[in-house]
Amino acid sequence: MTIRLSTRNLTKSFTLHTQGGAVIPVFKNINLTVSGGECVCLHGPSGAGKSTLLRSLYANYKPDSGQVFVEHLGVVTDLTGAKPWHVKAIRQRTIGYVSQFLRAIPRVSCRDVVIEPALALGLDVEEARERAETLLNRLRVPERLWSLAPATFSGGEQQRVNIARGFIVDYPILLLDEPTASLDAANRQTVIELINEAKARDAAVVGIFHDEEVRDAVADRLFAVGKVSVSDALAEPTKRKVAVWCRTCPHADLQSTTRPRRNIR
Amino acid sequence: MPVEMENRGPSAGNDQDFYRPLLEVNGVTRLYLNGLGCRDISFVVHPGEVVGIVGESGSGKSTLLSCISGRATIDKGSVIYDMEGVGPKNIFEMSEVERERLALTEWGIIHQNPRDGVRMDVSAGGNIGERQMSLGLRHYGKIRQQAGDWLEKVEIDLDRIDDTPKAFSGGMQQRLQIARNLVTHPRLVFMDEPTGGLDISVQARIVDLLRALVRELGLAVIIVTHDLPMVRLLADRLLVMQRGTIIEEGLTDQVLDDPHHPYTQLLVSSLPRA
């Protein structure tokens, strides 16, 4: 198995200067390694820092210390030390990121939102358009919506446009932040298929999946994210154990451990 | 256990030419008597890259833009531009004529107020054709044809081609200014608050237009603004200025989603959603 993504002692905290300089530690010394064809589910209670970790893997958040290594065009590169224009190139070709919410752009049609990453990569327009339409069809976005700007779409529709946008390029690394959060059963199934297809073409997938059905269907192992430092060895149960481990976490517990959240926006 | 991965450096294996800067700003300082201005500013812009400069009024961002586009003198520093077919040259070591020529052939400047960049008593078509004519193009039919194409690109009705911009709305004037600058396919465009003073729906249209044109023409852009939502849609990278210096820089989403400097945090937190 080829390693596609790996972190070394990744540590992140937030310093809130607008709130008296409060420092909120999020995670410390994270060592995570993900291989091609593998899906790792970040696991932990709400507020544990799963999204923060995922965003750090995309270089959206800047870690305090540690490294994020990715394989980009056959070369292993440290994202945390790379120049911005290099990070941009890595994001265009190597790392895809699907957030929970679509950032709709005024006046840009649904079809163009989906196509954009493919065009940025230099794909042929016709081919990109075909791929976009296939994805939108699979995700049951009605054709009459394709030429409209998604700002007015429902939450679920926007989410599906976002997923189509995230899967239009065959990224070797995929980061998914609750991709099925507001989807119905049929569309959840489609997303499961898309993730499994990505794994089949040897992509490394890291995701946050609160939905048990989705998690069981795609995750090969869990990676615990919490207040304490975690090592990779802690989170290597087999797939069957994964499901059991999840069920042993009572839902009430997940809710009660909410930590102060970064709130500067 | 995690398998060690070797770091071979960020630039290994990529084509170096792409990473050769188009513009290199080194230690540029320009101070006014009252102490305002910009101080020891250094950054680079690559071909096809959109760099946003944000900060409050008086932070020195407009001064900086005037300096690096050769419209104001500097006290210290250098601005190196990689001229087509010539190579990197310090714009402050060029003659006035050379600099004007450069501004006409390889650069574009979009002012906040269209009145500063558009000739109000010349027809829309004449405005678009002016740069081409000053570059020596004499074929009237061709110039008019291209003017028509560009009016279409910036969504101005073709039958307005002979009207003067005096009769245009603010948004139309701004779109005309954009067409007038981009018709000669510059490589680097300086923009000073291109959406300032326009109402929201008109702003969205300008942003959409600029996004499409930047992609289509592979333009490098330096855009000064305090409109964070707009700059998020347009810029690859951000420089945040306060009191004449750059206090934070990085990829646009990094700076807006995980700001580190107190002033940047204040700036971002002052918005409902940037």
Coordinates of C-alpha atoms in Angstrom, one line a residue:
Chain A
M1 CA 0.0 0.0 0.0
T2 CA 1.3 3.4 -0.9
I3 CA 1.2 6.0 1.8
R4 CA -0.5 9.1 0.5
L5 CA -0.9 11.3 3.6
S6 CA 0.9 11.3 6.9
T7 CA 1.2 13.7 9.8
R8 CA 4.1 14.0 12.3
N9 CA 3.4 15.4 15.8
L10 CA 0.7 17.7 14.5
T11 CA -0.4 20.2 17.2
K12 CA -3.0 22.9 17.0
S13 CA -4.4 25.5 19.3
F14 CA -6.3 28.7 18.7
T15 CA -5.4 32.0 20.3
L16 CA -8.4 34.4 20.5
H17 CA -6.9 37.8 20.6
T18 CA -10.4 39.4 20.4
Q19 CA -11.4 37.5 23.6
G20 CA -8.6 38.4 26.0
G21 CA -6.0 36.3 24.3
A22 CA -7.7 33.0 25.4
V23 CA -5.8 30.0 24.2
I24 CA -7.8 26.9 23.2
P25 CA -5.7 23.8 22.7
V26 CA -7.3 21.5 20.2
F27 CA -5.0 18.5 19.6
K28 CA -1.4 17.6 20.3
N29 CA 1.2 15.4 18.6
I30 CA -1.1 13.7 16.1
N31 CA 0.5 11.0 14.1
L32 CA -1.8 9.8 11.4
T33 CA -0.8 7.8 8.3
V34 CA -3.3 7.0 5.5
S35 CA -2.6 4.8 2.5
G36 CA -4.1 4.6 -0.9
G37 CA -7.3 2.6 -1.0
E38 CA -8.0 3.2 2.7
C39 CA -10.7 5.2 4.4
V40 CA -9.9 6.5 7.9
C41 CA -12.8 7.9 10.0
L42 CA -11.9 10.6 12.5
H43 CA -13.7 9.8 15.6
G44 CA -14.4 11.7 18.8
P45 CA -17.1 13.7 20.5
S46 CA -18.4 17.0 19.2
G47 CA -15.8 19.7 19.8
A48 CA -12.9 17.2 20.0
G49 CA -11.2 18.8 17.0
K50 CA -12.1 16.5 14.1
S51 CA -12.9 19.3 11.7
T52 CA -9.9 21.3 12.9
L53 CA -7.7 18.3 12.1
L54 CA -9.3 17.8 8.7
R55 CA -8.9 21.5 7.9
S56 CA -5.2 21.3 9.0
L57 CA -4.7 18.4 6.6
Y58 CA -5.9 20.7 3.8
A59 CA -3.7 23.6 5.0
N60 CA -6.8 25.6 5.6
Y61 CA -5.8 25.9 9.3
K62 CA -2.2 26.5 10.2
P63 CA -0.9 24.1 12.9
D64 CA 1.3 25.3 15.7
S65 CA 3.9 22.6 15.1
G66 CA 4.3 19.3 13.3
Q67 CA 4.1 18.4 9.6
V68 CA 1.6 17.2 7.1
F69 CA 3.2 15.2 4.4
V70 CA 1.4 14.5 1.1
E71 CA 2.4 12.8 -2.0
H72 CA 2.0 15.3 -4.9
L73 CA 3.1 14.3 -8.4
G74 CA 5.3 11.6 -7.0
V75 CA 7.0 13.9 -4.6
V76 CA 6.5 13.9 -0.8
T77 CA 5.9 17.5 0.3
D78 CA 5.3 19.1 3.7
L79 CA 2.1 21.1 3.4
T80 CA 2.8 23.1 6.5
G81 CA 6.1 24.5 5.1
A82 CA 5.1 24.8 1.4
K83 CA 4.7 28.2 -0.3
P84 CA 1.2 29.3 -0.8
W85 CA 1.3 28.9 -4.6
H86 CA 2.6 25.4 -4.1
V87 CA -0.3 24.6 -1.7
K88 CA -2.6 25.9 -4.4
A89 CA -1.2 23.5 -6.9
I90 CA -1.4 20.6 -4.5
R91 CA -5.0 21.4 -3.8
Q92 CA -5.8 21.6 -7.5
R93 CA -4.4 18.2 -8.3
T94 CA -3.9 16.1 -5.2
I95 CA -6.2 17.0 -2.3
G96 CA -9.9 17.3 -2.6
Y97 CA -11.9 18.7 0.3
V98 CA -15.7 18.5 0.8
S99 CA -17.0 20.7 3.5
Q100 CA -20.4 20.5 5.1
F101 CA -21.6 23.6 3.4
L102 CA -21.5 24.9 -0.1
R103 CA -20.0 28.4 -0.5
A104 CA -22.3 29.6 -3.2
I105 CA -21.0 32.2 -5.5
P106 CA -23.5 34.8 -6.7
R107 CA -24.5 34.4 -10.3
V108 CA -22.5 31.2 -10.9
S109 CA -24.7 28.3 -12.1
C110 CA -24.8 24.9 -10.3
R111 CA -23.2 23.2 -13.3
D112 CA -20.3 25.8 -13.4
V113 CA -19.8 25.4 -9.6
V114 CA -19.3 21.7 -10.1
I115 CA -17.1 22.0 -13.2
E116 CA -14.7 24.7 -11.8
P117 CA -12.1 22.4 -10.1
A118 CA -11.8 20.4 -13.3
L119 CA -11.3 23.4 -15.5
A120 CA -8.7 24.8 -13.0
L121 CA -6.8 21.6 -13.5
G122 CA -7.0 22.1 -17.3
L123 CA -9.4 19.3 -18.1
D124 CA -11.2 19.5 -21.5
V125 CA -14.5 21.5 -21.1
E126 CA -16.7 19.0 -22.8
E127 CA -15.3 16.1 -20.7
A128 CA -15.6 18.1 -17.5
R129 CA -19.2 19.0 -18.4
E130 CA -20.0 15.3 -19.0
R131 CA -18.5 14.3 -15.7
A132 CA -20.4 17.1 -13.9
E133 CA -23.7 16.0 -15.4
T134 CA -23.1 12.3 -14.6
L135 CA -22.3 13.3 -11.0
L136 CA -25.3 15.6 -10.7
N137 CA -27.5 12.9 -12.1
R138 CA -26.2 10.3 -9.8
L139 CA -26.8 12.6 -6.9
R140 CA -30.3 13.3 -8.1
V141 CA -30.0 17.0 -8.6
P142 CA -32.8 17.7 -11.1
E143 CA -31.6 18.9 -14.5
R144 CA -33.8 22.0 -14.3
L145 CA -31.6 23.3 -11.5
W146 CA -28.3 22.9 -13.3
S147 CA -28.3 26.3 -14.9
L148 CA -29.4 28.1 -11.7
A149 CA -27.1 29.6 -9.1
P150 CA -27.3 27.2 -6.0
A151 CA -27.7 30.1 -3.5
T152 CA -31.5 29.5 -3.4
F153 CA -31.3 25.7 -3.3
S154 CA -32.3 23.6 -0.3
G155 CA -29.6 22.5 2.2
G156 CA -29.6 19.0 0.8
E157 CA -29.4 20.2 -2.7
Q158 CA -26.5 22.5 -1.9
Q159 CA -24.7 19.6 -0.1
R160 CA -25.1 17.4 -3.2
V161 CA -23.8 20.1 -5.5
N162 CA -20.8 20.4 -3.1
I163 CA -20.2 16.7 -3.2
A164 CA -20.3 16.7 -7.0
R165 CA -17.8 19.5 -7.0
G166 CA -15.6 17.5 -4.6
F167 CA -15.7 14.3 -6.8
I168 CA -15.3 15.8 -10.2
V169 CA -11.5 15.5 -10.1
D170 CA -10.0 12.1 -9.2
Y171 CA -7.9 13.4 -6.3
P172 CA -5.5 10.9 -4.8
I173 CA -6.4 12.3 -1.3
L174 CA -10.0 13.1 -0.3
L175 CA -11.0 14.9 2.9
L176 CA -14.7 14.7 3.7
D177 CA -16.3 16.7 6.5
E178 CA -19.7 15.0 7.2
P179 CA -20.5 14.7 3.5
T180 CA -23.9 13.1 4.2
A181 CA -25.1 15.4 7.0
S182 CA -28.3 16.6 5.3
L183 CA -28.9 13.8 2.8
D184 CA -31.8 11.3 2.4
A185 CA -31.1 7.5 2.4
A186 CA -30.9 7.2 -1.4
N187 CA -28.4 10.0 -1.7
R188 CA -26.4 8.7 1.3
Q189 CA -26.1 5.4 -0.6
T190 CA -24.8 7.3 -3.7
V191 CA -22.2 9.0 -1.5
I192 CA -21.1 5.7 -0.1
E193 CA -20.7 4.4 -3.7
L194 CA -18.6 7.5 -4.6
I195 CA -16.3 7.0 -1.6
N196 CA -15.9 3.3 -2.3
E197 CA -15.2 4.1 -6.0
A198 CA -12.5 6.6 -4.8
K199 CA -11.0 3.9 -2.6
A200 CA -11.1 1.4 -5.5
R201 CA -9.0 3.8 -7.6
D202 CA -6.5 3.9 -4.7
A203 CA -7.4 7.2 -3.2
A204 CA -6.7 7.9 0.5
V205 CA -9.8 9.1 2.2
V206 CA -10.1 10.8 5.6
G207 CA -13.5 11.7 6.7
I208 CA -15.8 12.6 9.5
F209 CA -19.0 10.5 9.4
H210 CA -21.5 10.8 12.2
D211 CA -23.9 8.6 10.3
E212 CA -23.3 5.0 11.4
E213 CA -24.5 3.4 8.2
V214 CA -22.1 5.5 6.1
R215 CA -19.3 4.9 8.6
D216 CA -19.7 1.2 8.5
A217 CA -19.9 1.1 4.8
V218 CA -16.8 3.1 4.0
A219 CA -14.4 3.3 7.0
D220 CA -11.6 0.8 7.3
R221 CA -10.5 2.1 10.7
L222 CA -11.2 4.8 13.2
F223 CA -8.8 7.4 14.3
A224 CA -9.6 8.8 17.7
V225 CA -9.3 12.6 18.1
G226 CA -9.6 14.0 21.6
K227 CA -8.0 16.3 24.1
V228 CA -5.1 13.9 24.8
S229 CA -2.5 13.1 22.3
V230 CA -3.2 10.0 20.2
S231 CA -0.9 7.8 18.3
D232 CA -1.8 5.8 15.2
A233 CA -1.4 2.5 17.2
L234 CA -4.4 3.4 19.3
A235 CA -6.7 3.4 16.4
E236 CA -6.2 0.2 14.4
P237 CA -9.2 -1.9 15.1
T238 CA -10.5 -4.1 12.3
K239 CA -13.6 -3.0 10.5
R240 CA -15.9 -5.2 12.6
K241 CA -14.4 -3.8 15.8
V242 CA -15.0 -0.3 14.4
A243 CA -18.7 -0.8 14.4
V244 CA -18.7 -2.3 18.0
W245 CA -16.6 0.6 19.3
C246 CA -19.0 3.1 17.9
R247 CA -22.0 1.5 19.4
T248 CA -20.4 1.6 22.8
C249 CA -20.3 5.4 22.8
P250 CA -23.7 6.5 24.1
H251 CA -25.0 9.4 22.2
A252 CA -25.7 11.4 25.4
D253 CA -22.1 11.2 26.2
L254 CA -21.1 12.7 22.9
Q255 CA -23.3 15.7 23.6
S256 CA -22.2 16.3 27.2
T257 CA -18.5 16.7 26.4
T258 CA -18.8 19.8 24.4
R259 CA -15.8 22.0 24.9
P260 CA -15.6 25.8 24.4
R261 CA -15.5 26.4 20.7
R262 CA -13.5 28.8 18.7
N263 CA -15.9 31.7 18.2
I264 CA -14.2 34.6 16.5
R265 CA -16.4 35.0 13.6
Chain B
M1 CA 3.5 2.8 13.3
P2 CA 3.6 5.5 10.8
V3 CA 6.1 5.0 8.1
E4 CA 8.5 7.9 7.8
M5 CA 8.1 9.9 4.7
E6 CA 11.0 11.9 3.5
N7 CA 10.5 15.6 2.7
R8 CA 12.3 16.5 -0.4
G9 CA 11.4 20.2 -0.3
P10 CA 8.4 22.1 -1.6
S11 CA 9.8 23.0 -5.0
A12 CA 11.2 19.6 -6.0
G13 CA 9.7 18.0 -9.1
N14 CA 7.7 21.0 -10.3
D15 CA 8.3 23.1 -13.3
Q16 CA 10.3 26.0 -12.1
D17 CA 9.2 28.5 -14.7
F18 CA 5.7 28.6 -13.2
Y19 CA 7.2 29.6 -9.9
R20 CA 9.3 32.4 -11.4
P21 CA 7.7 35.6 -10.1
L22 CA 6.2 38.1 -12.5
L23 CA 6.5 40.9 -10.0
E24 CA 8.9 41.2 -7.1
V25 CA 8.5 43.9 -4.5
N26 CA 11.5 44.3 -2.3
G27 CA 11.6 46.5 0.8
V28 CA 9.4 49.2 -0.7
T29 CA 9.0 52.2 1.6
R30 CA 7.1 55.4 1.0
L31 CA 6.3 57.6 3.9
Y32 CA 4.3 60.8 4.1
L33 CA 5.2 63.7 6.4
N34 CA 2.4 62.7 8.8
G35 CA 4.1 59.2 9.2
L36 CA 1.5 57.4 7.1
G37 CA 2.4 55.4 4.0
C38 CA 4.0 52.0 3.6
R39 CA 7.1 50.7 5.2
D40 CA 9.5 47.9 4.1
I41 CA 7.0 45.9 2.0
S42 CA 8.2 42.8 0.3
F43 CA 6.2 40.2 -1.6
V44 CA 6.0 38.4 -5.0
V45 CA 3.3 37.8 -7.5
H46 CA 3.4 34.9 -9.9
P47 CA 1.9 34.7 -13.4
G48 CA -1.8 34.1 -13.2
E49 CA -1.9 34.7 -9.5
V50 CA -4.5 36.9 -7.8
V51 CA -3.1 38.7 -4.7
G52 CA -5.5 40.7 -2.5
I53 CA -4.3 43.5 -0.2
V54 CA -6.7 44.2 2.7
G55 CA -6.6 46.5 5.6
E56 CA -8.4 49.5 7.0
S57 CA -8.4 53.0 5.5
G58 CA -5.1 54.6 6.1
S59 CA -3.2 51.3 6.4
G60 CA -1.1 52.3 3.4
K61 CA -2.6 49.8 0.9
S62 CA -3.5 52.4 -1.8
T63 CA -0.1 54.1 -1.4
L64 CA 1.5 50.7 -1.9
L65 CA -0.5 50.1 -5.0
S66 CA 0.5 53.5 -6.5
C67 CA 4.1 52.7 -5.8
I68 CA 4.3 49.3 -7.2
S69 CA 2.4 50.3 -10.3
G70 CA 5.0 53.1 -10.9
R71 CA 2.5 55.9 -10.4
A72 CA 4.2 57.2 -7.3
T73 CA 7.9 57.5 -6.3
I74 CA 9.4 55.4 -3.5
D75 CA 11.8 56.4 -0.7
K76 CA 13.5 53.0 -0.6
G77 CA 13.3 49.5 -2.2
S78 CA 12.8 48.1 -5.6
V79 CA 10.0 46.7 -7.8
I80 CA 11.2 44.1 -10.3
Y81 CA 8.9 43.2 -13.2
D82 CA 9.6 40.3 -15.5
M83 CA 9.0 42.0 -18.9
E84 CA 7.9 39.9 -21.8
G85 CA 10.9 39.0 -24.0
V86 CA 13.2 41.2 -21.9
G87 CA 13.3 39.7 -18.4
P88 CA 13.3 41.1 -14.9
K89 CA 13.7 44.9 -14.7
N90 CA 13.5 47.4 -11.9
I91 CA 10.6 49.7 -12.9
F92 CA 12.2 52.6 -11.0
E93 CA 15.3 52.4 -13.2
M94 CA 13.3 52.7 -16.4
S95 CA 12.7 56.0 -18.1
E96 CA 9.3 57.6 -17.9
V97 CA 8.7 56.6 -21.5
E98 CA 9.6 53.0 -20.9
R99 CA 7.3 52.9 -17.9
E100 CA 4.4 54.4 -19.8
R101 CA 4.9 51.9 -22.6
L102 CA 5.0 49.1 -20.0
A103 CA 1.8 50.3 -18.4
L104 CA 0.2 50.4 -21.9
T105 CA 1.3 47.0 -23.1
E106 CA 1.7 44.6 -20.2
W107 CA -0.3 46.3 -17.4
G108 CA -3.8 47.4 -16.6
I109 CA -5.0 49.7 -13.9
I110 CA -8.6 49.7 -12.7
H111 CA -9.4 52.6 -10.5
Q112 CA -12.1 52.7 -7.8
N113 CA -13.8 55.6 -9.5
P114 CA -14.3 54.9 -13.2
R115 CA -14.0 58.6 -13.9
D116 CA -10.2 58.2 -13.2
G117 CA -9.8 55.5 -15.7
V118 CA -12.4 56.1 -18.4
R119 CA -12.6 59.1 -20.8
M120 CA -16.0 60.5 -20.1
D121 CA -16.3 62.5 -23.3
V122 CA -15.2 59.7 -25.7
S123 CA -17.6 57.0 -26.9
A124 CA -17.6 53.5 -25.2
G125 CA -16.1 52.1 -28.4
G126 CA -13.5 54.8 -28.5
N127 CA -12.6 54.1 -24.9
I128 CA -12.0 50.4 -25.6
G129 CA -10.1 51.2 -28.8
E130 CA -7.8 53.8 -27.3
R131 CA -5.1 51.4 -26.0
Q132 CA -5.0 49.5 -29.2
M133 CA -4.6 52.7 -31.2
S134 CA -1.8 54.0 -29.0
L135 CA -0.1 50.6 -29.6
G136 CA -0.2 51.3 -33.3
L137 CA -3.2 49.4 -34.4
R138 CA -4.8 51.4 -37.3
H139 CA -7.4 49.1 -38.8
Y140 CA -10.6 50.9 -37.8
G141 CA -12.9 47.9 -38.6
K142 CA -10.8 45.6 -36.5
I143 CA -10.7 48.0 -33.6
R144 CA -14.4 48.5 -33.7
Q145 CA -15.0 44.7 -34.0
Q146 CA -12.9 44.1 -30.9
A147 CA -14.6 46.9 -29.0
G148 CA -17.9 45.2 -29.8
D149 CA -16.6 41.9 -28.6
W150 CA -15.5 43.4 -25.4
L151 CA -18.7 45.3 -24.7
E152 CA -20.4 41.9 -25.1
K153 CA -17.9 40.3 -22.6
V154 CA -18.6 42.9 -20.0
E155 CA -22.4 42.8 -20.7
I156 CA -23.0 46.2 -22.2
D157 CA -25.5 46.4 -25.0
L158 CA -23.8 46.7 -28.4
D159 CA -26.1 49.5 -29.4
R160 CA -24.4 51.7 -26.7
I161 CA -21.1 51.5 -28.5
D162 CA -21.3 55.1 -29.7
D163 CA -22.7 56.6 -26.5
T164 CA -20.3 58.4 -24.1
P165 CA -20.0 56.8 -20.6
K166 CA -21.5 60.0 -19.1
A167 CA -24.9 58.4 -19.8
F168 CA -23.9 55.1 -18.2
S169 CA -24.6 53.9 -14.7
G170 CA -21.8 53.5 -12.2
G171 CA -21.7 49.7 -12.7
M172 CA -21.6 50.1 -16.5
Q173 CA -18.8 52.6 -16.3
Q174 CA -16.8 50.2 -14.1
R175 CA -17.4 47.4 -16.6
L176 CA -16.3 49.7 -19.4
Q177 CA -13.1 50.5 -17.5
I178 CA -12.4 46.8 -17.2
A179 CA -13.0 46.2 -20.9
R180 CA -10.8 49.2 -21.8
N181 CA -7.9 47.7 -19.7
L182 CA -8.2 44.1 -20.7
V183 CA -8.6 44.5 -24.5
T184 CA -4.9 44.5 -25.0
H185 CA -4.5 41.3 -22.9
P186 CA -2.2 42.7 -20.1
R187 CA -0.3 40.3 -18.0
L188 CA -0.7 42.1 -14.7
V189 CA -3.6 44.2 -13.6
F190 CA -3.7 46.6 -10.6
M191 CA -7.1 47.1 -9.1
D192 CA -8.0 49.7 -6.4
E193 CA -11.3 48.9 -4.8
P194 CA -12.9 47.9 -8.1
T195 CA -16.3 47.3 -6.4
G196 CA -16.2 50.3 -4.1
G197 CA -19.2 52.6 -4.3
L198 CA -21.3 50.1 -6.3
D199 CA -24.5 48.6 -5.0
I200 CA -24.5 44.9 -4.0
S201 CA -26.1 43.4 -7.0
V202 CA -23.8 45.4 -9.3
Q203 CA -20.8 44.3 -7.2
A204 CA -21.7 40.6 -7.6
R205 CA -21.8 41.1 -11.4
I206 CA -18.4 42.7 -11.4
V207 CA -16.9 40.0 -9.2
D208 CA -18.3 37.3 -11.4
L209 CA -17.0 39.1 -14.5
L210 CA -13.5 39.5 -13.0
R211 CA -13.4 35.9 -11.9
A212 CA -14.2 34.7 -15.4
L213 CA -11.7 37.0 -17.1
V214 CA -8.9 36.2 -14.7
R215 CA -9.4 32.5 -15.6
E216 CA -9.8 33.1 -19.3
L217 CA -6.9 35.4 -19.8
G218 CA -4.6 34.0 -17.1
L219 CA -4.2 37.4 -15.6
A220 CA -2.1 38.2 -12.6
V221 CA -3.9 40.7 -10.4
I222 CA -3.1 42.8 -7.4
I223 CA -6.3 43.9 -5.8
V224 CA -6.6 46.4 -3.0
T225 CA -9.9 46.3 -1.2
H226 CA -11.6 46.1 2.2
D227 CA -14.4 43.9 0.9
L228 CA -13.4 40.6 2.4
P229 CA -16.3 38.5 0.9
M230 CA -15.3 39.8 -2.5
V231 CA -11.6 39.1 -2.1
R232 CA -12.4 35.6 -0.9
L233 CA -14.0 34.9 -4.2
L234 CA -11.2 36.4 -6.2
A235 CA -7.9 36.2 -4.6
D236 CA -5.5 33.2 -4.2
R237 CA -3.5 34.9 -1.6
L238 CA -4.0 37.8 0.9
L239 CA -1.7 40.4 2.4
V240 CA -3.1 42.1 5.5
M241 CA -1.8 45.6 6.1
Q242 CA -2.0 47.7 9.2
R243 CA -0.1 51.0 9.9
G244 CA 2.0 50.7 6.7
T245 CA 3.3 47.2 7.1
I246 CA 2.2 43.7 6.2
I247 CA 1.1 42.0 9.4
E248 CA -0.2 38.7 8.1
E249 CA -0.1 36.9 4.8
G250 CA -1.1 33.5 3.3
L251 CA -3.6 31.7 1.2
T252 CA -6.9 33.6 1.2
D253 CA -8.8 30.8 3.0
Q254 CA -6.0 30.4 5.6
V255 CA -6.0 34.1 6.5
L256 CA -9.8 34.4 6.7
D257 CA -10.5 31.0 8.4
D258 CA -7.6 30.9 10.7
P259 CA -6.3 34.4 11.3
H260 CA -3.4 34.7 13.7
H261 CA -2.7 38.4 14.1
P262 CA -4.9 40.3 16.5
Y263 CA -5.8 42.8 13.9
T264 CA -6.7 40.2 11.3
Q265 CA -8.9 38.4 13.9
L266 CA -10.6 41.7 14.5
L267 CA -11.1 42.3 10.8
V268 CA -12.6 38.9 10.2
S269 CA -14.7 38.8 13.3
S270 CA -16.3 42.2 12.4
L271 CA -18.0 40.5 9.5
P272 CA -21.2 38.4 9.7
R273 CA -19.5 35.8 7.5
A274 CA -16.4 36.6 5.4

